[in-house]
Short mmCIF file of C-alpha atoms in Angstrom, two decimals:
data_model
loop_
_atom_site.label_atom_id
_atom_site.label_comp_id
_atom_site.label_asym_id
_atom_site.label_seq_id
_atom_site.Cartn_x
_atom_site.Cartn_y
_atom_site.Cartn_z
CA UNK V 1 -11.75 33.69 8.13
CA UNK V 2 -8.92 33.37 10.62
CA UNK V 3 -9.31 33.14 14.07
CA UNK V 4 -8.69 36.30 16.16
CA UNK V 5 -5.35 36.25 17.98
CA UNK V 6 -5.14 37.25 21.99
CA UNK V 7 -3.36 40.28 22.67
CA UNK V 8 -1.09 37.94 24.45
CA UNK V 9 -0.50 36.16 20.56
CA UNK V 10 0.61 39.19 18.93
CA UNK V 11 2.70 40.92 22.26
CA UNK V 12 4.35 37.81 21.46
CA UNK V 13 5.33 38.08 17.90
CA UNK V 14 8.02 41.37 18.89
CA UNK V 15 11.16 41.09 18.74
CA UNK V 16 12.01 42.12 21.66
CA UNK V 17 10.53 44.54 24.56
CA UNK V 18 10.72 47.79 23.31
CA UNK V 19 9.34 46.87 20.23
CA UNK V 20 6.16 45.78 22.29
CA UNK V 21 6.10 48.82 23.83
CA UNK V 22 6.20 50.66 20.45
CA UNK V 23 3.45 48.77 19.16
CA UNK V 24 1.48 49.43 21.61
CA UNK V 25 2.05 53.08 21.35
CA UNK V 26 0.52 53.01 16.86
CA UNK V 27 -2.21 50.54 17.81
CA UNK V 28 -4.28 53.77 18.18
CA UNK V 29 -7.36 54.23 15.15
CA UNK V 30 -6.03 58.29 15.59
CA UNK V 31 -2.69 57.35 13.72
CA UNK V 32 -3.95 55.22 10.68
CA UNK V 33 -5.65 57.29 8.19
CA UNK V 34 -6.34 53.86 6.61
CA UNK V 35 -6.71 50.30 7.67
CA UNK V 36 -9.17 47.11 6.95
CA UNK V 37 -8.93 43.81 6.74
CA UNK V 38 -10.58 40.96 4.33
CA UNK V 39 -10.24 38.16 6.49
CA UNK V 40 -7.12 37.12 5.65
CA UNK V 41 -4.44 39.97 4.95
CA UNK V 42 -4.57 42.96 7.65
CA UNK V 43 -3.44 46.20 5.98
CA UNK V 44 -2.96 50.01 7.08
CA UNK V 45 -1.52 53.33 6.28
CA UNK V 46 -0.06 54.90 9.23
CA UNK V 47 1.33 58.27 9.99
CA UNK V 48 4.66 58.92 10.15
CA UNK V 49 7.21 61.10 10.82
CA UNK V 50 7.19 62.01 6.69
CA UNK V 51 4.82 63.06 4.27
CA UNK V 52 3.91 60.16 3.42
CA UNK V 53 2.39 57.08 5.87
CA UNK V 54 3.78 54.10 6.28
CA UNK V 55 2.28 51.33 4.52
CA UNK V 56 1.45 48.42 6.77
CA UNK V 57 0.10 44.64 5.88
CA UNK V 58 0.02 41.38 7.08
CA UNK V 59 -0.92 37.43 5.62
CA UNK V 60 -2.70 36.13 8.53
CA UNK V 61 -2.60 32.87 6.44
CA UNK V 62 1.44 32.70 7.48
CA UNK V 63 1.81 34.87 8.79
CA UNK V 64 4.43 37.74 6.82
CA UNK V 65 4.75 41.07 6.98
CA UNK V 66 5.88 43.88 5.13
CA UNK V 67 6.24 47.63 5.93
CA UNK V 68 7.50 50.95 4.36
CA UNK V 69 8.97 51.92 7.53
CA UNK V 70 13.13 52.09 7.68
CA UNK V 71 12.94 49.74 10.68
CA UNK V 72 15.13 46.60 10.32
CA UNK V 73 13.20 45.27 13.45
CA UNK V 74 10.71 42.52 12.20
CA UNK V 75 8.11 42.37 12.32
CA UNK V 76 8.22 46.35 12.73
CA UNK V 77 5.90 48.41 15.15
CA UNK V 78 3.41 48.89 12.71
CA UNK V 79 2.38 45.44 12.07
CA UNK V 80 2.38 44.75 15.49
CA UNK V 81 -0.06 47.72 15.71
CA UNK V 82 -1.88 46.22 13.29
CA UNK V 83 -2.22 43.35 14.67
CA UNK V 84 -3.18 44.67 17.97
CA UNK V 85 -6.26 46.62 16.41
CA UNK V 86 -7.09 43.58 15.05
CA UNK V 87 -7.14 40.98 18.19
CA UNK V 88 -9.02 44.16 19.81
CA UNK V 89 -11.85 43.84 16.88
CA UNK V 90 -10.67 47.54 16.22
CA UNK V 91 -9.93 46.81 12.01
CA UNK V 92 -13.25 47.17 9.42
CA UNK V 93 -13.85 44.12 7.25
CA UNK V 94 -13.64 45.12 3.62
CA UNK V 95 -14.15 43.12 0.29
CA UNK V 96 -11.32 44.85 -1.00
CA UNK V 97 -7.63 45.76 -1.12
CA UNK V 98 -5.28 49.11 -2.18
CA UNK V 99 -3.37 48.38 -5.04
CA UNK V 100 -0.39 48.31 -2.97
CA UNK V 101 -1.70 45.70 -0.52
CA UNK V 102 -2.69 43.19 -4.30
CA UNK V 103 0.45 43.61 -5.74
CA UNK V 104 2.33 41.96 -2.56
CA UNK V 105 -0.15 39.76 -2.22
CA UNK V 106 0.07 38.16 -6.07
CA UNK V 107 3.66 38.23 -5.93
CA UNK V 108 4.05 36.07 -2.63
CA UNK V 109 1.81 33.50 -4.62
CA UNK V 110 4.09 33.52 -7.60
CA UNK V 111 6.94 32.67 -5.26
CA UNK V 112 5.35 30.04 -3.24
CA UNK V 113 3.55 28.39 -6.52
CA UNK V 114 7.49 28.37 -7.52
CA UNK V 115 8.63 26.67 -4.20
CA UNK V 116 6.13 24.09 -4.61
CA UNK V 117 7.36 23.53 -7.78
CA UNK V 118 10.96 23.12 -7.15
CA UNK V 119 9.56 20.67 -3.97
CA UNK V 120 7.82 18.46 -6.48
CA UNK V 121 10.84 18.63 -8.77
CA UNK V 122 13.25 17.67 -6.56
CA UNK V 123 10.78 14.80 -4.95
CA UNK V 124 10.36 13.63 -8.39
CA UNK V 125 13.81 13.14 -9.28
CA UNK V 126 14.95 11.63 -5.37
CA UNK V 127 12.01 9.18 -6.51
CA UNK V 128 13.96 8.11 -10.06
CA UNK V 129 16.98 7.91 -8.81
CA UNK V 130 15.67 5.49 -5.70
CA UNK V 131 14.21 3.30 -8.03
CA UNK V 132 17.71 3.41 -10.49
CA UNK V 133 19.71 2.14 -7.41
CA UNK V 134 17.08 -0.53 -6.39
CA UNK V 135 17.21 -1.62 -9.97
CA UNK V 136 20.66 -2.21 -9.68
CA UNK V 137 21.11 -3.31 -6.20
CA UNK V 138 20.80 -7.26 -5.18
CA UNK V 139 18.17 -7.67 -3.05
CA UNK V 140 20.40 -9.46 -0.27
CA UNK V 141 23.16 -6.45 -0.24
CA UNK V 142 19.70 -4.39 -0.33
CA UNK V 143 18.72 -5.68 2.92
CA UNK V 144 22.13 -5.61 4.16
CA UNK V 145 22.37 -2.01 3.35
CA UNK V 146 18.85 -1.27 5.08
CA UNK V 147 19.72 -2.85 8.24
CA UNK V 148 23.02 -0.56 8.59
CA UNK V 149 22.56 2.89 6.83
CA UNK V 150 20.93 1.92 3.50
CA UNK V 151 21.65 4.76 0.88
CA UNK V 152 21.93 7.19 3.39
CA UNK V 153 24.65 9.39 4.59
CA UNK V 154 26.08 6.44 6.55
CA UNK V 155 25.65 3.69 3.94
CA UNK V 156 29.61 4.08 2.69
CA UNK V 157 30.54 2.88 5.95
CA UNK V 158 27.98 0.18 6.28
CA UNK V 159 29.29 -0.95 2.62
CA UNK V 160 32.94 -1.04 3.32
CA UNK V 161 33.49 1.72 0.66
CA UNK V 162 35.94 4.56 1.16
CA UNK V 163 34.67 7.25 3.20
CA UNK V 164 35.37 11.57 3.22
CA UNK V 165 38.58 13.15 4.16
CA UNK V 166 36.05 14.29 7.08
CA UNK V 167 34.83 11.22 8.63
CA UNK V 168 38.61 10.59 8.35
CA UNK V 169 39.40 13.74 10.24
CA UNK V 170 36.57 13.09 12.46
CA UNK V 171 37.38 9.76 13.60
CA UNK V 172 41.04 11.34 14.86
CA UNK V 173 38.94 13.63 16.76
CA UNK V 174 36.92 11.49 17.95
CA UNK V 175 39.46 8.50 18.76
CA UNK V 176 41.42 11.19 20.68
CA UNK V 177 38.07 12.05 22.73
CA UNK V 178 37.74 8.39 23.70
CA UNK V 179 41.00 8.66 25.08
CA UNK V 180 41.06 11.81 26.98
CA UNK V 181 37.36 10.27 28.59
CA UNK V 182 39.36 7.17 29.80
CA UNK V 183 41.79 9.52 31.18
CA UNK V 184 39.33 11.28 32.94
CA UNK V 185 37.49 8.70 34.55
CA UNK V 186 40.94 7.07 35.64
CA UNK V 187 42.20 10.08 37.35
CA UNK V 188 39.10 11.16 39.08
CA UNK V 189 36.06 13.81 38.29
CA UNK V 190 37.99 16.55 40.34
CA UNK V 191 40.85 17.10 38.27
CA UNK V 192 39.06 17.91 35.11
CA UNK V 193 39.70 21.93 34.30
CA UNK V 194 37.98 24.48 32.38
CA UNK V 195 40.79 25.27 30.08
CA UNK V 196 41.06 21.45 29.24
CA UNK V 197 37.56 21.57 28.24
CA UNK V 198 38.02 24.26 26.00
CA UNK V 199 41.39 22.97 24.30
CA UNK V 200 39.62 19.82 23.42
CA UNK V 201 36.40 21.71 22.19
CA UNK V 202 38.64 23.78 19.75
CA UNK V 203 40.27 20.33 18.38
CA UNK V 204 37.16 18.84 17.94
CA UNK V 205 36.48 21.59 15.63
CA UNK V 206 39.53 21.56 13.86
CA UNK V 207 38.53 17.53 13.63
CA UNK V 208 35.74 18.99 12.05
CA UNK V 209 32.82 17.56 14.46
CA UNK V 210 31.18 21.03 15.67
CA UNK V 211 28.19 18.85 17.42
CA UNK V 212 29.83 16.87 19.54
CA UNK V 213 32.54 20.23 19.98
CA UNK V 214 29.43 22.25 21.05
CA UNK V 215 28.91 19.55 24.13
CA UNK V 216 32.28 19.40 25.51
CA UNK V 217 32.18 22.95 25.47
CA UNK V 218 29.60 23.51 27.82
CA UNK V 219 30.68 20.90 30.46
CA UNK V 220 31.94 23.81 32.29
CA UNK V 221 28.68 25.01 33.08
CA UNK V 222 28.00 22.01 35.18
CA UNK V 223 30.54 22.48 37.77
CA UNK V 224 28.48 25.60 38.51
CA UNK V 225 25.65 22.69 39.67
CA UNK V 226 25.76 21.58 43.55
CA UNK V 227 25.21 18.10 42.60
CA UNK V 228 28.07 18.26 39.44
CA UNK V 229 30.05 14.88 39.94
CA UNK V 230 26.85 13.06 39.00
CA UNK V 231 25.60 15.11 36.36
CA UNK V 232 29.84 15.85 34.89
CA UNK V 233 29.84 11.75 34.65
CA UNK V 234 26.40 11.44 33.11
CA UNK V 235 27.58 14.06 30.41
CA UNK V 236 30.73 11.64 30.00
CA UNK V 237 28.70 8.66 29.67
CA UNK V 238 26.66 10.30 26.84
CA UNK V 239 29.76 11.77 25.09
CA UNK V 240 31.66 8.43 25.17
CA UNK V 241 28.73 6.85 23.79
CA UNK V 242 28.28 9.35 20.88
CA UNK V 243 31.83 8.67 20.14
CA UNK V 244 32.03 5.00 20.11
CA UNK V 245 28.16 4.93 17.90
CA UNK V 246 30.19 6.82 15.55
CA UNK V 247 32.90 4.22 15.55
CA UNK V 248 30.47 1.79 14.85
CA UNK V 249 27.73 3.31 13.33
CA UNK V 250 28.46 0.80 10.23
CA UNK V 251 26.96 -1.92 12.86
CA UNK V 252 23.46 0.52 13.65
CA UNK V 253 20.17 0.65 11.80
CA UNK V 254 20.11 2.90 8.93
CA UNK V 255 17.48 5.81 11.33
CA UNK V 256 20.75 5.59 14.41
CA UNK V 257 23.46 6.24 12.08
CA UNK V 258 21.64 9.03 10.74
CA UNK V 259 21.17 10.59 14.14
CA UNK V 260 24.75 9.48 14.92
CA UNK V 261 26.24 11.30 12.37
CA UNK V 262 23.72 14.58 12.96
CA UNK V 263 24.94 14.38 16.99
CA UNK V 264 28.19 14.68 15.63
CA UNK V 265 27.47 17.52 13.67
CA UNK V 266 27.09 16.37 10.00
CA UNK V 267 24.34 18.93 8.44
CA UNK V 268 21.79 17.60 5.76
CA UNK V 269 20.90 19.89 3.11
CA UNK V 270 17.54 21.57 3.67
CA UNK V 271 16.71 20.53 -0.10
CA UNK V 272 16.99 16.93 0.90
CA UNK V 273 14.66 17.19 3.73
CA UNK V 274 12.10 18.80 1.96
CA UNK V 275 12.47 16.26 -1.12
CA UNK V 276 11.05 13.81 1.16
CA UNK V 277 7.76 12.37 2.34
CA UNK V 278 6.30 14.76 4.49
CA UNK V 279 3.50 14.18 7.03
CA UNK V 280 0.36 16.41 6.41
CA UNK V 281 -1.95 17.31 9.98
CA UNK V 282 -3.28 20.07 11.63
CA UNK V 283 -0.28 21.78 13.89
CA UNK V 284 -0.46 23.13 16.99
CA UNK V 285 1.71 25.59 17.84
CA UNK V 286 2.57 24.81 21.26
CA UNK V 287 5.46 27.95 22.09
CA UNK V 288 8.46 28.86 21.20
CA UNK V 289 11.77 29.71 23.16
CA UNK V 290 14.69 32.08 22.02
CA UNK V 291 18.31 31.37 23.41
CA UNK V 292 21.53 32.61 22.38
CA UNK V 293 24.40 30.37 21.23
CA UNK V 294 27.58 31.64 20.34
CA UNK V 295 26.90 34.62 17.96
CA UNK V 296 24.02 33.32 17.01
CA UNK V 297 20.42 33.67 18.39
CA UNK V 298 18.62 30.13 18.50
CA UNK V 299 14.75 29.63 18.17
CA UNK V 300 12.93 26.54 19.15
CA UNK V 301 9.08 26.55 17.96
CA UNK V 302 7.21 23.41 19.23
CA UNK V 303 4.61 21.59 17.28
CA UNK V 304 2.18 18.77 17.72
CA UNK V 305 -0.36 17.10 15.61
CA UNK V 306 -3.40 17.04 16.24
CA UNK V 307 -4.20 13.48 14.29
CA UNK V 308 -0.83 12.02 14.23
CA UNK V 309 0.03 13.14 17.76
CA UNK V 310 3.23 13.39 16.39
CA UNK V 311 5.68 15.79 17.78
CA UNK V 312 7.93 18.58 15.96
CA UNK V 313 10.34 21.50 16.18
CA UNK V 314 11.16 24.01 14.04
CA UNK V 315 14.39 25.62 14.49
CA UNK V 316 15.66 29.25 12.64
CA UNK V 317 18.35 31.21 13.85
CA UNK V 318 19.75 34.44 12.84
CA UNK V 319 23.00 36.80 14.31
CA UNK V 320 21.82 38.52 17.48
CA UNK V 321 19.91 41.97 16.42
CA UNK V 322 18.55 40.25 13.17
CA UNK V 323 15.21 39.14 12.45
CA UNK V 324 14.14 35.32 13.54
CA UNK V 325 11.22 33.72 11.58
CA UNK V 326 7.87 35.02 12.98
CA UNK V 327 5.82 33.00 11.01
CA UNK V 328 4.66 30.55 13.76
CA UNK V 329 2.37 32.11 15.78
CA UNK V 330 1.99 30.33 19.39
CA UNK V 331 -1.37 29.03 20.31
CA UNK V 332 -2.62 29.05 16.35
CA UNK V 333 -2.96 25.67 14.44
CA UNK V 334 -1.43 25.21 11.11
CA UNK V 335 -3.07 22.20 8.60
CA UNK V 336 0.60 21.98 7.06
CA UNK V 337 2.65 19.50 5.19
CA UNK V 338 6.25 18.76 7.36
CA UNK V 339 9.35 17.56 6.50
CA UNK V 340 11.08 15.76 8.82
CA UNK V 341 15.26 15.27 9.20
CA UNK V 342 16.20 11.67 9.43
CA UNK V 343 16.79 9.77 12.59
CA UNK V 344 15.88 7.69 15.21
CA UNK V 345 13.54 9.73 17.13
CA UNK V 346 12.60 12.02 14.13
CA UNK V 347 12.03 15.93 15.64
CA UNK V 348 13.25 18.74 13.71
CA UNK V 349 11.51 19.49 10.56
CA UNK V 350 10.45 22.15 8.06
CA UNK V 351 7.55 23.56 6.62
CA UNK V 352 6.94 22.44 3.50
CA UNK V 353 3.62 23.72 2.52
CA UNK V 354 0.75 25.27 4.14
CA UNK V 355 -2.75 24.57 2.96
CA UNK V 356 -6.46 26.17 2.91
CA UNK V 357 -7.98 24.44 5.97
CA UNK V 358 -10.76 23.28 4.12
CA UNK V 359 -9.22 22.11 0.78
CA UNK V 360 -10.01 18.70 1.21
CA UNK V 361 -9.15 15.15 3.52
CA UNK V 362 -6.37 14.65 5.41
CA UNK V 363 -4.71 11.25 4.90
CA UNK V 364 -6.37 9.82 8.10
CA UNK V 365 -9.84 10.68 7.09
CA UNK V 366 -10.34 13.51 9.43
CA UNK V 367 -11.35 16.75 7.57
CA UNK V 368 -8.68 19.16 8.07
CA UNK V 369 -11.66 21.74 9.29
CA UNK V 370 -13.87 19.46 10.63
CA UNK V 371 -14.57 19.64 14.45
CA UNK V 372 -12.94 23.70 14.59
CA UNK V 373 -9.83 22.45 15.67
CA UNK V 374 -8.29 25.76 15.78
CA UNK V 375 -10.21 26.76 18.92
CA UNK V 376 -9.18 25.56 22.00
CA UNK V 377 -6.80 23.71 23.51
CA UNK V 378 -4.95 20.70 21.99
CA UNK V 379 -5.44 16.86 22.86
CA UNK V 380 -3.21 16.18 25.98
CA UNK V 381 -1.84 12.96 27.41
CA UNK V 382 -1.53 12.31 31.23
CA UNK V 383 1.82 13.28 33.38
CA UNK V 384 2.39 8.89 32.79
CA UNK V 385 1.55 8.75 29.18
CA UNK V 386 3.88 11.93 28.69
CA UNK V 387 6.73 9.83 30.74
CA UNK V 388 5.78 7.11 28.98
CA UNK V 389 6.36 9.12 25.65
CA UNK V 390 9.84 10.82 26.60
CA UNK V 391 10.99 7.29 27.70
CA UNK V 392 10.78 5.75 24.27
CA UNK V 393 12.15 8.46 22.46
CA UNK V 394 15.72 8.69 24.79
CA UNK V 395 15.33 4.73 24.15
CA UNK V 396 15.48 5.97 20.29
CA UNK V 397 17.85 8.77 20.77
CA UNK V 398 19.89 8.83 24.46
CA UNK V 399 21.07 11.93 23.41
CA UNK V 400 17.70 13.75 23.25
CA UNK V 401 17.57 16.54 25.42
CA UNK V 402 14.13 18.12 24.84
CA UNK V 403 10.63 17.10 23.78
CA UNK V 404 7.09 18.88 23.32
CA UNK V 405 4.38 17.33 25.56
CA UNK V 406 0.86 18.68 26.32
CA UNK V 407 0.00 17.88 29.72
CA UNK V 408 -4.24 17.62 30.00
CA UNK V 409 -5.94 17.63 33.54
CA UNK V 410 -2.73 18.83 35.77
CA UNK V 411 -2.51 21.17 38.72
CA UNK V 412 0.56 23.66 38.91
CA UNK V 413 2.42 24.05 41.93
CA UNK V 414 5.57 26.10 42.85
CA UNK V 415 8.04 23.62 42.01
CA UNK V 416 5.81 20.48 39.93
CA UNK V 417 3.12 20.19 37.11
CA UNK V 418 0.53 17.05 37.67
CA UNK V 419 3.24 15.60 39.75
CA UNK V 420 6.56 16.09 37.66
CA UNK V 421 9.28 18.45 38.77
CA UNK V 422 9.63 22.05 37.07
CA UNK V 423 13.20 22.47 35.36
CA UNK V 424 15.10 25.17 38.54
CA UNK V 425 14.36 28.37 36.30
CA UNK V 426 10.74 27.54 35.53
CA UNK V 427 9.97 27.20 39.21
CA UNK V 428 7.61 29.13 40.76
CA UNK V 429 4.90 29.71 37.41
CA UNK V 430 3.07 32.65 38.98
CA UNK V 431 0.91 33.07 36.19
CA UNK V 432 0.35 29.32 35.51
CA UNK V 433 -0.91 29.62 38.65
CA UNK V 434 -3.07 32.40 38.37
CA UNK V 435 -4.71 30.97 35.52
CA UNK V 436 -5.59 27.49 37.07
CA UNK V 437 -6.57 29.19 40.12
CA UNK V 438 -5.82 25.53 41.78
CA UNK V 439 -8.58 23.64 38.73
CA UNK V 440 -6.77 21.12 36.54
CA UNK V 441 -5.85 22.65 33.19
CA UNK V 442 -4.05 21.96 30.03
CA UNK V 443 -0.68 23.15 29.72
CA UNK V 444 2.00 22.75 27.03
CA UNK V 445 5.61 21.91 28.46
CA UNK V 446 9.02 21.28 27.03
CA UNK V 447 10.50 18.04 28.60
CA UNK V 448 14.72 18.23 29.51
CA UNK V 449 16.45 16.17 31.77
CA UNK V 450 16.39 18.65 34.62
CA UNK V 451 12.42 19.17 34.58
CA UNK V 452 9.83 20.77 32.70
CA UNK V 453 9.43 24.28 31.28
CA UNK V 454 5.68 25.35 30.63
CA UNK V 455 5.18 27.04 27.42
CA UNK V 456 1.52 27.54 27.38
CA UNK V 457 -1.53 26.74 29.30
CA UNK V 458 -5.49 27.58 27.66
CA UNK V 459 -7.92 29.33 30.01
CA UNK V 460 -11.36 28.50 30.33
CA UNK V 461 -12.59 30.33 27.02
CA UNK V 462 -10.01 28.21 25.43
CA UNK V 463 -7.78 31.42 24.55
CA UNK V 464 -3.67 30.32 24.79
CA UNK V 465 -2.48 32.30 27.33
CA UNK V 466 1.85 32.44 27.03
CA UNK V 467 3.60 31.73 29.84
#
């Protein structure tokens, strides 16, 4: 059985405001002429403007969603109506499911037995060829290789052998950066321009380095700051140092050239990532936050484990007006297998499989249901264990610029949480507030260099309650 979400939980889950406002409008008993739920997959017919109703279900195991409505909102008005019945108790348990309801839910095994399957496939054969090269490698040019890159993206470089047309192109760009930098510190902090910025962003690109492109062009926004010469040369500093790691980044451990070369803007292919060891634990999903870069519409979901204590974040993104994966749900815990991307300060990682919370040890020897982990708030760390934390992952990656914490015992204010400084736009948490009611709580924060932005805090029923 899966635990109930808040109303909060599900408001969440919309797209965007109007679609809240829609669901809230179908999560009415009068307009479904049909809808139960067997614990794990919600489903409902609802009337529509047609003959027929729309036919309405959700995995609460995921979660997904599907609907017969036209919308191309997701997930649509309907689920979230759904879903709102549900978290309102307002959705009979049955023992079964409509045809309809079976059919989806069979074939969304059959494609995830299939995922698995390609997983273990490609796992298997990273494993045989690992073994190939170490049967053919010397052990001393073995440990030479681990030390700067091993067989990893930055290993040709580490090895002396010839490298891509692109890291050709992107050591130009890059050399030319270095340059323009010198310039800039030379001449003074006041003469930099806007349309400078901007022409060296677009070479960059053309250099074929979109990550380190991406920075230079939002140094603009920082003259907009009242205390910009300090923050324009700590940008600088970081930028200069990106450049010259990539210079060098035959000279760095194999885990820095990776994140080197991802700073930069080299992608690894998602099938890699999920070929390799993943770390299984129960998840908590600590928020999420949706921003918009360039055309595209970015979303951040934070996640920490609850045995590991290990941090993630899952990214997605989608043009603006499409669909962003919904299948996080802030405030639930996950017991989930993750693949991580390489690098220094590994963060960003993927879902690789989901499992029955009860299906048998985790690695640690903590049952994955044992102790109902999936009610109430997650373990937190102190406001100096957090600092603590954030400090040795810049000291792993400098160039870091968020990271999940979960604050436990701390006091909101108007402008600090347990004694660190709120990030300017997070200032004044009115409803953190209101839920701590000035008592010490737990709250769930995203780190940056500018302060800290609550995500979620847990009240005193242990329901997450979204800020």
């Amino acid at each position: 059985m899966i635990e109930r979400w808040s109303r909060d939980q599900v408001l969440a889950l919309a797209p965007d405001a109007s679609s809240q406002k829609a669901a809230q409008g179908v999560a009415a008993p009068g307009k479904w002429s049909l809808r139960g739920t067997t614990g794990t997959v919600l489903y409902g017919e609802c009337k529509g403007s047609g003959a027929r109703p729309y036919l309405a279900c959700v995995d609460l195991t995921e979660p997904a969603y599907r609907c017969s409505c036209p919308s191309r909102k997701f997930p649509c008005k309907h689920a979230l109506g759904l879903l709102l019945m549900w978290s309102a108790d307002d959705v009979p348990v049955e023992e079964g499911m409509p045809q309809w309801v079976t059919e989806w839910v069979e074939a969304r095994a059959e494609r995830a037995a299939k995922a698995t399957a390609k997983i273990e496939a490609a796992r298997a054969k990273k494993a045989a060829e690992s073994d190939a090269a170490a049967e053919r490698t010397d052990p001393d040019e073995a440990g030479h290789a681990g030390s700067g890159g091993g067989r990893s993206r930055a290993a040709g470089a580490a090895e002396g052998r010839p490298e891509s047309v692109r890291h050709g192109r992107v050591a130009a760009g890059l050399a030319e950066l270095e340059r323009w930098l010198d310039d800039q510190v030379r001449q003074g902090l006041a003469g930099a321009a806007e349309h400078e910025w901007e022409g060296l962003a677009k070479r960059l690109i053309d250099a074929q380095a979109p990550g380190v492109a991406g920075v230079v062009s939002r140094l603009a926004r920082v003259r907009a700051y009242d205390d910009w010469p300090g923050r324009l040369l700590a940008e600088y500093a970081l930028i200069h140092l990106l450049a010259v790691a990539y210079r060098r980044r035959a000279e760095l451990p194999a885990a820095l050239a990776e994140t080197v070369l991802s700073r930069v803007g080299f992608p690894v292919n998602r099938e890699e990532v999920l070929a390799g060891a993943c770390v299984r634990d129960q998840w908590d999903v600590l928020g999420r936050r949706d921003e918009v870069q360039d055309r595209l519409t970015a979303r951040r979901v934070w996640l920490r484990g609850r045995h590991t204590g290990r941090p993630a974040l899952v990214l997605s993104f989608a043009p603006q007006g499409q669909p962003l994966d919904a299948s996080l749900v802030t405030g639930t815990t996950i017991d989930a297998d993750l693949a991580f991307y390489p690098g220094a300060a590994p963060l960003r990682a993927l879902v690789a499989a989901r499992h029955d919370s009860g299906e048998h040890e985790l690695s640690r020897g903590v049952r994955a249901g044992e102790g109902d982990v999936s009610k109430g708030a997650p373990p937190g760390v102190s406001p100096d264990e957090a600092l603590d934390e954030v400090a040795g992952a810049l000291a792993e990656d400098p160039w870091t610029e968020s990271w999940p914490l979960v604050l436990a015992g701390v006091v909101p204010g108007r402008a600090s949480l347990g004694g660190l400084p709120l990030h300017p736009v997070a200032r004044d948490p009115w409803r953190l507030i209101a839920v701590s009611g000035g008592r010490p709580l737990t709250v769930a924060a995203e780190w940056t260099p500018r302060g800290l932005r609550p995500l979620t805090t847990w009240d005193d029923e242990g329901t997450a309650v979204i800020l």
